[in-house]
Coordinates of C-alpha atoms and ligand atoms in Angstrom, one line a residue:
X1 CA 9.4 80.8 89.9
X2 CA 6.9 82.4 87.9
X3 CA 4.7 85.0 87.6
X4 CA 1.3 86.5 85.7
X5 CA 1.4 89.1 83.8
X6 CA -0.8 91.3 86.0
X7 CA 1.7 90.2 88.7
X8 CA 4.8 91.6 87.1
X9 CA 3.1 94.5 85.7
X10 CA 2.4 95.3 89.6
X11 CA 5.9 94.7 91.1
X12 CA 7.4 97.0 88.2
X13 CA 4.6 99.8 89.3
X14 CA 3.4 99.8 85.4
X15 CA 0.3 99.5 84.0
X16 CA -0.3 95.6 82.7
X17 CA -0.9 97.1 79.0
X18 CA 2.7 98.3 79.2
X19 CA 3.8 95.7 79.8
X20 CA 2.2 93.6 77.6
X21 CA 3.0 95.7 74.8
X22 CA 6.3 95.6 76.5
X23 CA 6.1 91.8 76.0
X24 CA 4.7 92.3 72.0
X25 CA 7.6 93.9 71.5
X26 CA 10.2 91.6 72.3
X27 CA 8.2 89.5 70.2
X28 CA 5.8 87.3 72.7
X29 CA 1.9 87.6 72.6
X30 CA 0.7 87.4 76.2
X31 CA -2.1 87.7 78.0
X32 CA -2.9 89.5 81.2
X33 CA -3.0 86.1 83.4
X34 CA -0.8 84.0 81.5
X35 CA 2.4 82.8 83.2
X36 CA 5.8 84.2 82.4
X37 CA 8.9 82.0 83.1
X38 CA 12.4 83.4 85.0
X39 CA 13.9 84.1 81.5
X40 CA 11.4 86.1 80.5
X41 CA 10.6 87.6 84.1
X42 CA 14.3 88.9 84.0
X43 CA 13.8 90.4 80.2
X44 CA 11.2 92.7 81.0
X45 CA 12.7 93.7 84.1
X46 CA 15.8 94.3 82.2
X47 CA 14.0 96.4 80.2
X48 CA 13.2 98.9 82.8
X49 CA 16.9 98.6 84.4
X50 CA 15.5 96.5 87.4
X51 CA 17.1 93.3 88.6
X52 CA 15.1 90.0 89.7
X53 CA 16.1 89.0 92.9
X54 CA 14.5 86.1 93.6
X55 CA 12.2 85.7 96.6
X56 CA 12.5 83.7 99.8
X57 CA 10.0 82.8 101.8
X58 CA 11.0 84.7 105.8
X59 CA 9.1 83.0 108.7
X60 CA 10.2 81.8 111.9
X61 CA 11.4 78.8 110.9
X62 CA 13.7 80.2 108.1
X63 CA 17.3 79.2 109.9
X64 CA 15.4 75.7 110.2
X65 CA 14.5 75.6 106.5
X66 CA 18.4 76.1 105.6
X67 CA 19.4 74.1 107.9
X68 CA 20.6 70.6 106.4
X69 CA 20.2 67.4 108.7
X70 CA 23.2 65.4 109.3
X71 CA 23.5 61.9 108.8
X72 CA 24.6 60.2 111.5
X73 CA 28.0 59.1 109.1
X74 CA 28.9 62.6 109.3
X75 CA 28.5 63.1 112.9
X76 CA 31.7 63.5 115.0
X77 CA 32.5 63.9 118.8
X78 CA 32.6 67.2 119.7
X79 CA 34.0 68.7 123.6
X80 CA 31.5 69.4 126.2
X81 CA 30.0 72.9 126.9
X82 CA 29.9 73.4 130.6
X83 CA 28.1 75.9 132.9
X84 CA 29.3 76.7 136.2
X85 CA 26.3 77.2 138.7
X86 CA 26.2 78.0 142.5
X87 CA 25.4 79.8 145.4
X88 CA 27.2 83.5 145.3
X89 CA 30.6 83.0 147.2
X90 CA 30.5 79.7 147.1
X91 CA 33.6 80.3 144.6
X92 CA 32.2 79.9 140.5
X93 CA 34.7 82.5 139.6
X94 CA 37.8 81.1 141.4
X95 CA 36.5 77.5 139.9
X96 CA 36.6 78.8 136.3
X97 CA 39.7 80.8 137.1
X98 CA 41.6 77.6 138.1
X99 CA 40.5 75.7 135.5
X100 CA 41.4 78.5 133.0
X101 CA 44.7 79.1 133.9
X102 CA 46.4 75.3 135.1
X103 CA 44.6 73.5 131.8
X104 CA 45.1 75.9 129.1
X105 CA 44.6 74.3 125.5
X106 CA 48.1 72.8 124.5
X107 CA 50.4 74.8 122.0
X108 CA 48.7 77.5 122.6
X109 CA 50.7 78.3 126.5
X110 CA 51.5 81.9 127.0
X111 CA 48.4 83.1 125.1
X112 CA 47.0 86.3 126.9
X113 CA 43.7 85.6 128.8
X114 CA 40.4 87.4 126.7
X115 CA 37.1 87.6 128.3
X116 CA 34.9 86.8 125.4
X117 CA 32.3 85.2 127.5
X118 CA 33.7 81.6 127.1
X119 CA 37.2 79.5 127.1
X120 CA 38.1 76.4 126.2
X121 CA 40.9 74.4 127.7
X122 CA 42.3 70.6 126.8
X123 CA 42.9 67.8 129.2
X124 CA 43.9 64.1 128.5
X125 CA 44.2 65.5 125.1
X126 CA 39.9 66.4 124.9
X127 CA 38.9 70.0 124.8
X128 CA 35.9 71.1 127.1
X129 CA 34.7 74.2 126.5
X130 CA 33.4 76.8 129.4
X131 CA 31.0 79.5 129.2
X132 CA 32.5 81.9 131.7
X133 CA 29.8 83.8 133.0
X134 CA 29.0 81.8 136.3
X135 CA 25.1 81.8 137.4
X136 CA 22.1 80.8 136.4
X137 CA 20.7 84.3 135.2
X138 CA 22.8 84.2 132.6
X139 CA 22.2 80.5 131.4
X140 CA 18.4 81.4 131.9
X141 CA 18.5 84.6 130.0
X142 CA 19.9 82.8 127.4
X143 CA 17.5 80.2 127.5
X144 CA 14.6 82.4 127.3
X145 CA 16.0 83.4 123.9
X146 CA 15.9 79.9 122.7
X147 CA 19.5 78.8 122.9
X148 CA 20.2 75.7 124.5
X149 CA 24.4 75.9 125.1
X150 CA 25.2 74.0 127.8
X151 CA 25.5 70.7 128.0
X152 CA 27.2 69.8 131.6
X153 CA 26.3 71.7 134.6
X154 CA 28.7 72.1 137.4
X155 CA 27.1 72.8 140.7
X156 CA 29.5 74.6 143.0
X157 CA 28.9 74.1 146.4
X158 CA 31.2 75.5 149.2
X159 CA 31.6 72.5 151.7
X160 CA 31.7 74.5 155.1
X161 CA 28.4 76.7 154.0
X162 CA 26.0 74.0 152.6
X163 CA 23.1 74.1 150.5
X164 CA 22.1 77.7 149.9
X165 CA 19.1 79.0 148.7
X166 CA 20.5 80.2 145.0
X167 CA 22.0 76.4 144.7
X168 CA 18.5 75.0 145.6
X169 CA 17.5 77.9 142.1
X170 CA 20.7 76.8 140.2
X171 CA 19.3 72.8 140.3
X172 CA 15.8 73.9 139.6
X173 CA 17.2 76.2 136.5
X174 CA 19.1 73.2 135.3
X175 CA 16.6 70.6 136.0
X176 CA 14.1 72.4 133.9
X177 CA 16.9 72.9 130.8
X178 CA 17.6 69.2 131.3
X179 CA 20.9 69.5 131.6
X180 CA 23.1 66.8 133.6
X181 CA 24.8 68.0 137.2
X182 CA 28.4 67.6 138.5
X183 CA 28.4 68.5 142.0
X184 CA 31.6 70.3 143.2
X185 CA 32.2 70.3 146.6
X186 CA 34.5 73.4 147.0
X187 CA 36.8 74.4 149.9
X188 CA 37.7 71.5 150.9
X189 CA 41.0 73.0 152.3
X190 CA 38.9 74.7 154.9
X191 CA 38.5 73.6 158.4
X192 CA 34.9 73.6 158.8
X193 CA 34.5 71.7 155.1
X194 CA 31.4 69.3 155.8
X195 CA 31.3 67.6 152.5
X196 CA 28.9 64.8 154.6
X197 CA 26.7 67.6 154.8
X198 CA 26.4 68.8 151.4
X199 CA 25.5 65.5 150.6
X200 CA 22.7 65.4 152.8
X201 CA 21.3 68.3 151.9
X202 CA 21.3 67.7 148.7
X203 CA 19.8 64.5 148.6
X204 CA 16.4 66.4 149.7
X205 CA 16.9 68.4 146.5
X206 CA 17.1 64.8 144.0
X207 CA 20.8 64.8 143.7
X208 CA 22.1 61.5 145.8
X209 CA 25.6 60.4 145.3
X210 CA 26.8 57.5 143.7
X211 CA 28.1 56.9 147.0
X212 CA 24.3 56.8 148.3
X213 CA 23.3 54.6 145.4
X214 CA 22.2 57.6 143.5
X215 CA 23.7 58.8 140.3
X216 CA 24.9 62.0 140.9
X217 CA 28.5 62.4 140.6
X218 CA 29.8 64.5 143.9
X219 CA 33.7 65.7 143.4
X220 CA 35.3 67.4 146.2
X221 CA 37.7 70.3 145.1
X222 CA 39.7 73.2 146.4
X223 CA 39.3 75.9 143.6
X224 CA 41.4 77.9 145.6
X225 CA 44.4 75.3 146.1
X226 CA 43.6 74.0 142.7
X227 CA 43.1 70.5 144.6
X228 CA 40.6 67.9 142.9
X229 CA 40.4 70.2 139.7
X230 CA 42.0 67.0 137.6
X231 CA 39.2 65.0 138.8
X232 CA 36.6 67.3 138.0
X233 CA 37.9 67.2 134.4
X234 CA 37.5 63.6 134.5
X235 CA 33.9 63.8 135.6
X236 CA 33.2 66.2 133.2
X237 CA 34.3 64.2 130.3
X238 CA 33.2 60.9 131.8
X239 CA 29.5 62.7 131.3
X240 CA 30.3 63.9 128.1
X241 CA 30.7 60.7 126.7
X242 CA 27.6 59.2 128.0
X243 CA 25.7 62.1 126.1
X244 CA 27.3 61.6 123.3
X245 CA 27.5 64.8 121.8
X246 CA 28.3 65.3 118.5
X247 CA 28.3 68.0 115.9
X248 CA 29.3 67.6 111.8
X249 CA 32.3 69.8 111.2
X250 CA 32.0 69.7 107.8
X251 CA 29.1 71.7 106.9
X252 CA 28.6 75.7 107.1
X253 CA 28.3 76.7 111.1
X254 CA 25.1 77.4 113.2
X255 CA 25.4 78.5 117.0
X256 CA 24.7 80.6 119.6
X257 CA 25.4 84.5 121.0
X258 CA 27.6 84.4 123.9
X259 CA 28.1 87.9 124.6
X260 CA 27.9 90.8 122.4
X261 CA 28.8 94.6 122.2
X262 CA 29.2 98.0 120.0
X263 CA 33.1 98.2 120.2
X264 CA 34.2 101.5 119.6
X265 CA 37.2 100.7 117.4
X266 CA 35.7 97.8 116.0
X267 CA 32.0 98.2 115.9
X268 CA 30.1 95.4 116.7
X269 CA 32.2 92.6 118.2
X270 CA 30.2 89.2 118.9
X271 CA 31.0 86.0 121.1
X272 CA 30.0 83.0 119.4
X273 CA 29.7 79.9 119.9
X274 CA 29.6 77.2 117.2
X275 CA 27.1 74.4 118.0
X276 CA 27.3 72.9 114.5
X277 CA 29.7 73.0 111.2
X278 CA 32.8 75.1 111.1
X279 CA 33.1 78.7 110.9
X280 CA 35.1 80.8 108.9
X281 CA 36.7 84.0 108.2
X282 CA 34.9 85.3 105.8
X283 CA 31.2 83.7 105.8
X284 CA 28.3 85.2 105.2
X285 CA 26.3 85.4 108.2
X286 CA 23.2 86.0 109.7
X287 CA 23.2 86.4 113.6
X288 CA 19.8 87.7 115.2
X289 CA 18.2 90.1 113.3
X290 CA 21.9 90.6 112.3
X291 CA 24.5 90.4 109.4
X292 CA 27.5 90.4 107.6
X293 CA 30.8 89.0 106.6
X294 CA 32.7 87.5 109.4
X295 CA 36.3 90.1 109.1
X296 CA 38.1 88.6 111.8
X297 CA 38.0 85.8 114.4
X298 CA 39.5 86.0 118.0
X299 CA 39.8 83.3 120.5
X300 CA 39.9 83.3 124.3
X301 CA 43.5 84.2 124.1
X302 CA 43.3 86.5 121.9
X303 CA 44.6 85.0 119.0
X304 CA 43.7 85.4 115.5
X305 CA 42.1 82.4 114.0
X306 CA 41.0 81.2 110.6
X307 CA 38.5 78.6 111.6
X308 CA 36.0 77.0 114.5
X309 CA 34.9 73.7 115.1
X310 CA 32.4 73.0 116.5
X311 CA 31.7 73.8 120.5
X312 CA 34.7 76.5 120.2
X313 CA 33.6 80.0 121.4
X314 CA 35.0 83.0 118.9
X315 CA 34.9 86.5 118.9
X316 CA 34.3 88.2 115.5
X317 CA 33.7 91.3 113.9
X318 CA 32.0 92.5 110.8
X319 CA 28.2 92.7 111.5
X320 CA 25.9 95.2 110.9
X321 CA 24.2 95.7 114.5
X322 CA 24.9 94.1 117.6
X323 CA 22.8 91.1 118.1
X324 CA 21.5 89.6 121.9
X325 CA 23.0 87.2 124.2
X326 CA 21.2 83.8 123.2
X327 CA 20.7 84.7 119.7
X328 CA 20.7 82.1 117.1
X329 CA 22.9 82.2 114.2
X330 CA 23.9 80.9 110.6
X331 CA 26.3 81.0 107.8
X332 CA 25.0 81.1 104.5
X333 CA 26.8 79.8 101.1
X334 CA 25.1 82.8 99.3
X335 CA 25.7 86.7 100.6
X336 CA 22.8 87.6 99.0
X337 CA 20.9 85.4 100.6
X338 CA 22.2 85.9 104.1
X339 CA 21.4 89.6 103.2
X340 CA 18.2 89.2 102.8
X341 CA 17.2 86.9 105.3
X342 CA 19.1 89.1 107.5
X343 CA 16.8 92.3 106.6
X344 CA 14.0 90.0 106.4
X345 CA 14.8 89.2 110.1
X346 CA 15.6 92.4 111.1
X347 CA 12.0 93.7 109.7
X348 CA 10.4 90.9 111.8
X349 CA 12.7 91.9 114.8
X350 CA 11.2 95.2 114.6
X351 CA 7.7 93.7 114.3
X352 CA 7.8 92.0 117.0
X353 CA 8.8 94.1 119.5
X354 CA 6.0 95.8 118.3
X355 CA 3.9 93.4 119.3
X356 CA 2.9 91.1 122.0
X357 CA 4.9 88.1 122.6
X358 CA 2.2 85.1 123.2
X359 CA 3.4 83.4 126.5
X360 CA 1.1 81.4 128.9
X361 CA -1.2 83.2 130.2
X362 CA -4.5 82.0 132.7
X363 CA -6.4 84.1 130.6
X364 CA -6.4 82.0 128.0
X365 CA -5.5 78.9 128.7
X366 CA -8.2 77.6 128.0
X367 CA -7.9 78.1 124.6
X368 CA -4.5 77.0 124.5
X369 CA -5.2 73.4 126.3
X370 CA -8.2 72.9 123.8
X371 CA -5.8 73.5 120.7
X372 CA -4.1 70.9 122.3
X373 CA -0.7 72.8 122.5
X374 CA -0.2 72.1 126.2
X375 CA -0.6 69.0 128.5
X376 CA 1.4 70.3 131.4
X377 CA 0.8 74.1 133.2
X378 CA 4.7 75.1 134.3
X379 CA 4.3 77.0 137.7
X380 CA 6.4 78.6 139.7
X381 CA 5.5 79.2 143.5
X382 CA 7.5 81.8 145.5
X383 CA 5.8 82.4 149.2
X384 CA 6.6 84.0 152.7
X385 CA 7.3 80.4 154.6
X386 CA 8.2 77.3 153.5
X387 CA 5.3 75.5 155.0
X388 CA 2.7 77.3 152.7
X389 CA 5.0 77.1 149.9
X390 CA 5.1 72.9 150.1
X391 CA 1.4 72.8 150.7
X392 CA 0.2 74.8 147.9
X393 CA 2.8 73.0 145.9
X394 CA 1.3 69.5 147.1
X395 CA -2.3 70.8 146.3
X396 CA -1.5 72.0 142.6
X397 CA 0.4 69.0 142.2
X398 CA -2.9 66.8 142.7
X399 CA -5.0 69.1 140.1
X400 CA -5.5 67.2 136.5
X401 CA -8.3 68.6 134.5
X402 CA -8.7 66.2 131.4
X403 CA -5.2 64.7 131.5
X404 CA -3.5 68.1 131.7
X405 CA -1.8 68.5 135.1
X406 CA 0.2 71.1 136.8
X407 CA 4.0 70.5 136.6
X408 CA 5.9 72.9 139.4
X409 CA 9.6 73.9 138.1
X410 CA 10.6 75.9 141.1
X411 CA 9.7 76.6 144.7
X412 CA 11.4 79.0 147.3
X413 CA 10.9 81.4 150.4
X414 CA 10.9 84.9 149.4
X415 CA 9.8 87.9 147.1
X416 CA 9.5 87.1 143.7
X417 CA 13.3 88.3 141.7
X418 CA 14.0 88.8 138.6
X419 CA 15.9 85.9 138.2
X420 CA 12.2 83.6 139.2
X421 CA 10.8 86.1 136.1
X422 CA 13.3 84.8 133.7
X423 CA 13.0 81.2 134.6
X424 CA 9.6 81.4 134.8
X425 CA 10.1 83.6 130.8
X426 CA 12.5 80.6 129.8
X427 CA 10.1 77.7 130.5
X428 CA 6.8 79.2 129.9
X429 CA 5.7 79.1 133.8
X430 CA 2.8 81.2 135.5
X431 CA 4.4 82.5 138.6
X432 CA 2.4 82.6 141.9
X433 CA 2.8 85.0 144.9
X434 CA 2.0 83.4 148.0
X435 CA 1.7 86.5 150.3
X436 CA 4.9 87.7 148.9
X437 CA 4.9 89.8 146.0
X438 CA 7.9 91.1 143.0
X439 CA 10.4 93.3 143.8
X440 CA 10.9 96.4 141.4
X441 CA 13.0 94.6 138.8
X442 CA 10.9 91.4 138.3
X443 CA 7.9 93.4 137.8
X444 CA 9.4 95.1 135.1
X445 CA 11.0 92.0 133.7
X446 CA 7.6 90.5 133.9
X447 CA 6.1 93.0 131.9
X448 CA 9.3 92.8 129.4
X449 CA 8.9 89.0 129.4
X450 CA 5.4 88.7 129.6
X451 CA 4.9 86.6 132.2
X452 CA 1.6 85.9 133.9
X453 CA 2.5 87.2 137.7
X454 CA -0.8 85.8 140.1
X455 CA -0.7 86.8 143.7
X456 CA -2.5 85.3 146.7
X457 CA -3.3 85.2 150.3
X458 CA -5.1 82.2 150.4
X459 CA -4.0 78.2 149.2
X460 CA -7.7 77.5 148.3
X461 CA -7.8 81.1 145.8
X462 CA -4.9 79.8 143.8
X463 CA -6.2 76.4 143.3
X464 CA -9.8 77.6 142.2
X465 CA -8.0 80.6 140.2
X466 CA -5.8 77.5 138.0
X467 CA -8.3 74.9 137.9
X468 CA -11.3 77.5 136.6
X469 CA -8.4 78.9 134.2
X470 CA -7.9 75.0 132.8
X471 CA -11.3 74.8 132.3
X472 CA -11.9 78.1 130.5
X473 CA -14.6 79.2 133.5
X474 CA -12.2 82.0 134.4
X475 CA -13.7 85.2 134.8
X476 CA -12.4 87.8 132.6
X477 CA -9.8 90.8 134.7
X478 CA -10.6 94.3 133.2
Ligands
GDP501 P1 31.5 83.2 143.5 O1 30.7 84.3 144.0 O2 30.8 81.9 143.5 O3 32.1 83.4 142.1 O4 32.7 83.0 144.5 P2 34.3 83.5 144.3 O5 35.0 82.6 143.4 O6 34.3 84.9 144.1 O7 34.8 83.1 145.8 C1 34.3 83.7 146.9 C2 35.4 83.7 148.0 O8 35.7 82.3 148.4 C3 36.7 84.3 147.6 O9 37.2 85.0 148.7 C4 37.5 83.1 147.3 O10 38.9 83.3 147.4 C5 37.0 82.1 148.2 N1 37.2 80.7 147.8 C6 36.9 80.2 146.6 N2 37.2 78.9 146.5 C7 37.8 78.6 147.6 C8 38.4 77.4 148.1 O11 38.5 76.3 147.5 N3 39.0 77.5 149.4 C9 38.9 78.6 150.1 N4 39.5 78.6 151.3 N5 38.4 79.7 149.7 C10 37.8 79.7 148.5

């Protein structure tokens, strides 16, 4: 809170003479490295018609710094946010669409349906809130962003089809969020519904049913017929219980980007949800490299509201930019504050996309394990047969240089998508080629993201390429 002399002379762009005969003549002696106080600080600025603003530190961790922990006194339960995963056609949509319109938040019947990227409905008197872009790209992109928002994962899977290969990539995108799966066993109206099946197949990929004496709960549904939807609902807050979740209502809000966009009425219009605290119309915000005053508040039906809890999605206005899906954001007591952290973050938002984003990378891994940052390599093995995919898997499995050991997060048959890019983005994964290579828009996302793309004909290559990288004996590529 204080400053030399030489240092205030410098901020004001005057010489430090001035200002120490500035200083003489409001009647204090002062030398050039003797401290000044805020009272005096503020005089001399005064003087020369500037204001002291005081200084915050702006790192990384700044929404962390502001951020007050909760005692657990505080701490209240707070609905489930669920994701809705599964194979294309398997029927997300007509899932979250059945859901949507038979369990629609009571009081609030005859609302008009918004798309703001989430809804949230009540049952047995609970809410559970959905995020209503089915698939794991979306989930994923916002994960790479650093926003964990789902905590319930349903896996849709349509009972006369099967296991598909995007399910197999929705539980290996969950798995490696951590987030618990609800199998839903869809179409059961049809004839050719094999839940049996599903089972089975599933069971290969680490999801057994309780039935099996596993622990995966399997519900079988008609989203179409709205069959087994009740039950699902059950399940759903059955898990949310054993996790536990819980928020404090009663402190400023923090949260997650939905969805976002440059309304041309409205300018930038944001989806957000609240993870924490309760947000109000009105609040100083910071949102991304993002700010403002929240103006107004939508929710899913389109209704004005005043407030949000916690896990309620809202749509607001009043920013100055439109932030990303998966940003973070905060409400701040102080507008001035949330004004300058949000230039402050802005400046650094600009920076950095400048400059190179530091994600794993063989090249210097090395490095990395000897600073000790990382005890497990995440890899992610795409290849033209299944056969070579599981041995190569089985072989990197066995590598442990020094204790550090290769953990694989995702496997499948097939050129490398964008969608492997952004999982491998999210987790911090090398990928590997096995004679298969990226189509056009993972190689772009790859150079977006930053991700270390290896490709290789030959099992024995790959392991000599990782285990030389782990030991910093890689030979530099030019
Ligand atoms: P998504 O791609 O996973 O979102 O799948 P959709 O929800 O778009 O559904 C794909 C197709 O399956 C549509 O024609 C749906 O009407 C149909 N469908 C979805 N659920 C059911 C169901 O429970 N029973 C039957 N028979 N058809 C369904």
């Amino acid at each position: 809170d204080t400053l030399q002399v030489g240092e205030l002379a410098r901020k004001l762009r005057k010489e430090t003479s001035e200002i120490i005969k500035k200083l003489m003549s409001l009647g204090i002696m002062a030398t050039i490295n003797q401290e000044l106080d805020k009272d005096t600080i503020e005089l001399v600025a005064a003087e020369y018609g500037v204001e002291v603003e005081e200084e915050i530190l702006v790192d990384e961790t700044v929404f962390e710094t502001y951020e007050v922990e909760d005692e657990e006194k505080d701490l209240q339960v707070r609905p489930p946010v669920v994701t809705i995963m599964g194979h294309v056609d398997h029927g997300k949509t007509t899932l979250l669409d059945s859901i949507r319109n038979t369990k629609v938040t009571a009081g609030e019947a005859g609302g008009i349906t918004q798309h703001i990227g989430a809804y949230q409905i009540e049952y047995n008197g609970k809410k559970i809130s959905f995020l209503d872009t089915p698939g794991h790209a979306a989930f994923t992109t916002m994960r790479a962003r650093g926003a964990q928002v789902t905590d319930i994962t349903i896996l849709v899977v349509a009972a006369d089809d099967g296991v598909m290969p995007q399910t197999v990539e929705a539980i290996n995108h969950a798995k490696a969020a951590e987030v618990p799966i609800i199998v839903a066993v869809n179409k059961m109206d049809k004839e050719a519904a094999n839940p049996d099946r599903v089972m089975q197949e599933l069971t290969e990929h680490g999801l057994v049913s309780e039935a099996w004496g596993g622990d995966t709960i399997f519900v079988n549904v008609s989203a179409l017929k709205g069959e087994g939807i009740d039950d699902l609902l059950e399940m759903i807050q059955l898990v949310s219980e054993v996790e536990e979740l819980k928020a404090n209502p009663n402190r400023s809000a923090a949260g997650s980007v939905i969805e976002a966009q440059l309304d041309k009425g409205r300018g930038p219009v944001a989806t957000l949800l609240v993870q924490n605290g309760t947000l109000n119309v009105g609040d100083s915000i910071v949102v991304g490299h993002t700010f403002g005053r929240v103006r107004a508040m939508v929710n899913d039906l389109g209704r004005r509201v005043k407030t949000a809890g916690p896990s309620t999605p809202v749509e607001i206005t009043g920013l100055n930019d439109v932030p990303q899906a998966g940003d973070q954001f905060m409400v701040f007591t102080d507008e001035k504050k949330a004004r300058q952290v949000g230039e402050a973050r802005f400046n650094k938002h600009q920076e950095a996309m400048r400059k190179e984003s530091s994600k794993l990378n063989l090249d210097d891994l090395f490095s990395q394990i000897q600073e000790g940052d990382i005890k497990e390599i995440n890899v992610i093995i795409k290849g033209d047969v299944q056969g070579s995919v599981e041995a190569l898997a089985g072989s990197l499995n066995k590598i442990d240089v020094s204790g550090v050991k290769v953990k694989i997060i995702h496997t499948g048959v097939g050129a490398i998508t964008e969608s492997d890019i952004i999982l491998a983005s999210a987790s911090n994964a090398i990928m590997i080629g096995f004679n298969v290579r990226p189509d056009n828009n993972a190689k772009r996302t790859a150079e977006v993201e930053k991700v270390d793309v290896r490709l290789h004909r030959i099992i024995y290559n790959v392991i000599e390429e990782i285990e030389s990288a782990m030991k910093g004996m890689l030979d530099p590529v030019f």
